[in-house]
Structures are given as C-alpha cells and as structure tokens.
Amino acid sequence: MFGDPGSRSSLSVDLDMSWGIVLQAYRCLTSEGDDDSRHKNPLQEWGEEVEDGGVYGVTLKRVRTESPSADIPANPLSPGYVHYKTCKVRSIRAGTLEKLVENLLVEFQGSDPGYVPTFLSTYRAFTSPEKVLELLLDRCLEKVSDKEPVRHGSSVPETGTVQRVVRGLLQTWLERHPQDFRDSPRCLQLISSYLNRDSRETPSQLLRLLKSLEDEGTQDPSEKEWQLITRPAEGDSEASGNTITLLSYPPQDVAEQLTLIDVDLFQKLQSCHCLGSIWSQRDKKENRHVAPSVRATVAQFNAVTACVTASVLSDIQLKPQLRAKVLEKWICIAQYCRFLRNFSSLRAILSALQSNSIYRLKRTWSSVSRDNLNIFHKLSAIFSDDNNHEISREILTKDEIPLRRTNSARNEPRPLQRSASQVRSTRPAQGTVPYLGTFLTDLVMLDTALPDYIEGGLINFEKRRKEYEVLAKIQKLQLTCRHYVLTPKPEILQAFYTHRQLTEDQSYRISRSIEPPADSCPNSPRIRRKLTKRFSSLLLGSEVFSPKMNGDRVSPSGSCSSCEIDEGLIAALCPAEPASGKLTLTSQDKSRVVIQRALHKHNIDLCGPDDFQLVQLLSDGKELTIPDTANVYYAMNTSANFDFVLRRRRVS
C-alpha cells in the first residue's frame, strides 16, 4: 500500500477475475477520533434555488443505504458491499419573514437541525415575537378550520402533522427562550387562544410551561429585573459603617464571591441581547433600556474595576512597600479567579491594574515581588490581542483540574492542563464564566460587515447563521455554570457592594498626588502593551466614567493618539487636558461621523465631511485609508502607530 503510513487501511481481498476484486473486509488504521473530512460523508456545494420569497442553498450529500436501487443488481459474492445514494439537501439562505416562519415547520426535526435554534436566537434582529407567533399560529388555525391539505408542491406537511410540529415548536421556544414571553404577555395570550381552538391533545409539558409563565404575571422589563439576587439586603449584614475591608478576607474567598455574582449574571444573560444590531443601538436615548442583561454584566465588570482602583489609591499616605502588598493581594485574587475559570472578574481586575492611575505608580510596582510580577504577566497574556485574541478563545475550550479547597498557604492555584480523557476520569465537570467583551466584539463586527437584507428585500439568513455560531458558544458556556458549587458569604458581598469607588478623574488626580509625574524609579518593572480595547470603553461607549480616558483625544495637529499604547509612559508625560480638547471615539462611529466631529472640533465650518478622507499613518511612510462606511474602531490597524490625519479628497 502507498501513501501516508498514518492513514493506511488494511484490506483483505479475494481475486475472482470474473468479478474483479471483491472487498471482504475493511479496517481503518487511522487513530480513533480522526476528524479527517475525507473519511466522512462528503458534501458538495451544488448551487442555489430561488423560489417565490426565498433563496435556498443546495448541497449534494452522499448517504449510506441498506440495499441498492432496483436498477443496480446486488452482488451475491460480496456480503460486505456498501451502497450509497446522493441526496439533495436544501437550506434557506434568505427569504421574506413569511418564508422564514414557514421554514420553521419544515426544518423542525428536519434535514437542517440548526435552523430552528438559529431563528429563535436571532429573530429579534429583524422582527418581534408577536409577529412570529401571528404568522405561525394564524396559518395553522386556517388549516384547522378549513380541514384542507396544503397546496400541491409545498414542503409543509399535512394539517395533522403541522399541528404536532407547531406544538413542538412552541414547547422548544418556551423552554429555551422564556424571556421572550415574559417581555410580551400578549404572546402567552396568542398561545392560549391557539390551544383552546385546537381540539387535539396538547403535551402536558407545554401546558406546564405556559401555566408557569402565566403565573409569573406581567413583569417590567427594566434594569431592575437584573439586580443581583446575591446582593445582601440592608440590615442582613453589618452596618454600612463597617470598617472591615474587602481585602481583609482570604483571596480565595473574595474570588469565589466575585465568581458567585458573575455566574448569577451570566446564567441570566439573554444571548439575543448580545447581537450587534441590538447592542450597538444602546447609546441612543430612546434605547437606554435595551439589552438589560448585558448592561448588568458591564455594570458588575466596572464595579470590580472601580473597587480594585479605589483599594489601591484610597490611602494617599501609604508607603510604596505597603501599597505593593495591596497589588499583590489583587494579583492573588485574580489568580484564583483564573483557576475558577471566571474570566470576567479576572479581566476586570487586570484592567484596573493596567489603568493609567495604577499602572503609572512605578515606585509601587518596583516593590512588588518578582513571583507576583510573573503571575501578573502570565495572567495578562491570556487577554493578548495577538491573532484575534487566540489565547483567550482557546482557553475557554480547555479542560483543567479544579482547585481543591484548603487552608494551606502553599496551595497556590496552578491550572494544570491534561487531555480530555484524563480530565473526564479524574474530576467532575467545571463551569466557565467568559469575558463577554470578546463575543460582543465579534457580533458587532459581523453586524457591521454583513448586510441585513439582500437584493429583493429578502432577510439575509446567512448572516444570522454566522451570528448564531457566536451565540451558540455563549449558550454552551451558560450550561457549564450549573457545575459551580459556591456558597454566598454575606459579609464579603456586603464589603464589596459598600466599597468606596472613584471616577477616573478622581483616580488619576490621586495617583499624581501619590507619585508626581517627575518621579521615576530606575528599577521599576517595564510592561509594554499593545492597544487594548478595555471592556468599559468597548461596551459602554459614551456611558464610561466621565471624563473620558486621557488617551481618547485628538492632538492640535489633527492626529489621534491613544494612551493604551503604554499607559504608564503617557500618563506620566501627558497631563490631563480640559474636556474641550478631547475627541472621543466609540465602537459605533463610522468614518464620516469621526471626520465631521474632527472638523467641528477645529472650527472648520467651510468644508463638509464628504470633502475629506480619514487616513491612518503607518510605518515606513505607508498609509491606510479608512473606507467611508467603515467602523473606525475596528478598521484601523492596531499593530501600527495610532496617528490619523484628515486629507482632502482629490477632485477627478
């Protein structure tokens, strides 16, 4: 046999010249679990089919059959003969809303198993739950009343089957997305009316789900709904004047309580709130209540960051050696968050330690032990933006051995990685709370890059499939959170919630009081970082603490610079500017908006934004012209200098 020895197969053959070579046995010698697509049922893209109101992608798929077709004679001397046939598989790529809803009936337990979960997870980007139910149920009620079969050639089953499919769809919808019905009581009324008119037997589970949601009553879908259930009520703990600080508790206990809060929030997160078309609209005044479950996660992230910052800076008279102990305590808490796979609080703590006000304290950092600095570097590397945050993405899928609870000071949390089979045999399943900002960035970029509609005004469902690939990862991680076993400790939670918080402006002024800009320490650690889009600025846009970061400014020459390149260096060299000298950039700003804002800042009223192009200056004299419709936040080259100029367009 020829070819790669690692992929050879063993063949036992009988030679019969009248029949040729007949395979009697076949055994694959490739390693078990080999995911080589050549050994799978092959799929071949065939083309597209266009119907009234829909565009379908067609794929040819080879499937195994029990016996050959009538026109192919069976071979009696070949008992191991395998028969295949080629099937045409259709998947909808775009369609009207009516066609997409009709396709729910076709694909429920059909040949496209991903269609129903994709639709239910993303439909809020282009319609409402009431409209979907009206289209689905009205069509079915007509069939019940008319007692007529569907039109010839339709892919929708006969009436009786349609009703069973609809009840199955409703049960799936109620189970996986109950908040859709809490937000819209009218949806529950539509379902109740439909079930009352349909005389067929209704599954008991569907009735239980419906009754449970009806009993909950109408709830106000405001941000109050997303207040933490773990927040201690007033009077349940010590008085608000409690002098016990958060850092007086063991680091592992603090990390566990932060994880308890994050798990609660992540489990209540509605994945549809993360869609770029929904989340990107949050800055509009009329949308201040949009995506409350994501806003709650952002608020908790910022609360942790503010808590870290305030604990480091609160005592101005603290000596550098003692302030370094505070940093080391937070590094230890961050390390326990890493071991608990709580990447949300881990990123929040690191963001605070890397902020202008803390990162610039060179004398304090020079007093941090080498071991803790190494830990800080390793934890920071998890969120490196190299290769589209490859490390942080990969780490979410890795299995690790959990930390065992112990009072030993020597039990430092060290995540140990083993093979999947080893981990499954040595430990129970472990939960994961991700850093949500990575997923939100992916979804915003998808929404920016792909159109909502294609030619003819059809809804681009291929875009929704790509979005669901991201949402499915979030939903899968939400399921893992059931494996957390954490006990609330009200005294620690109360210490966290009542901890002093500072605005960025207050933090920076206090930091300059602790170590004036002229101070320097030749032995201080030097930590260079690339552009980091922090969670608060990425997610909240104009909602971040006021005033904005010192790096979000445009220099008098018209070029943009960011303190995120090396926050410690720029914070020491660049004093705070007045608010009038800043130009902010949010993750929703297109090129034209940025150009218009820059012109207004420099009082250039004789020209309009269409007269200029936004250009990024790269190294070696190269330039990058930002397209007019591009999102500047994502279109710029993050590996180059962050210098921009406005250049007049050439008149052709």
Coordinates of C-alpha atoms in Angstrom, one line a residue, residues 34 52 93 180 430 473 526 564 606:
D34 CA -9.5 11.3 13.4
D52 CA -41.1 33.0 -4.5
R93 CA -30.2 31.5 2.8
D180 CA -39.5 36.3 25.1
Q430 CA -16.2 22.6 35.7
K473 CA -20.7 29.3 22.2
R526 CA 8.6 47.9 32.4
E564 CA -3.5 52.5 25.6
L606 CA -16.5 75.9 5.3

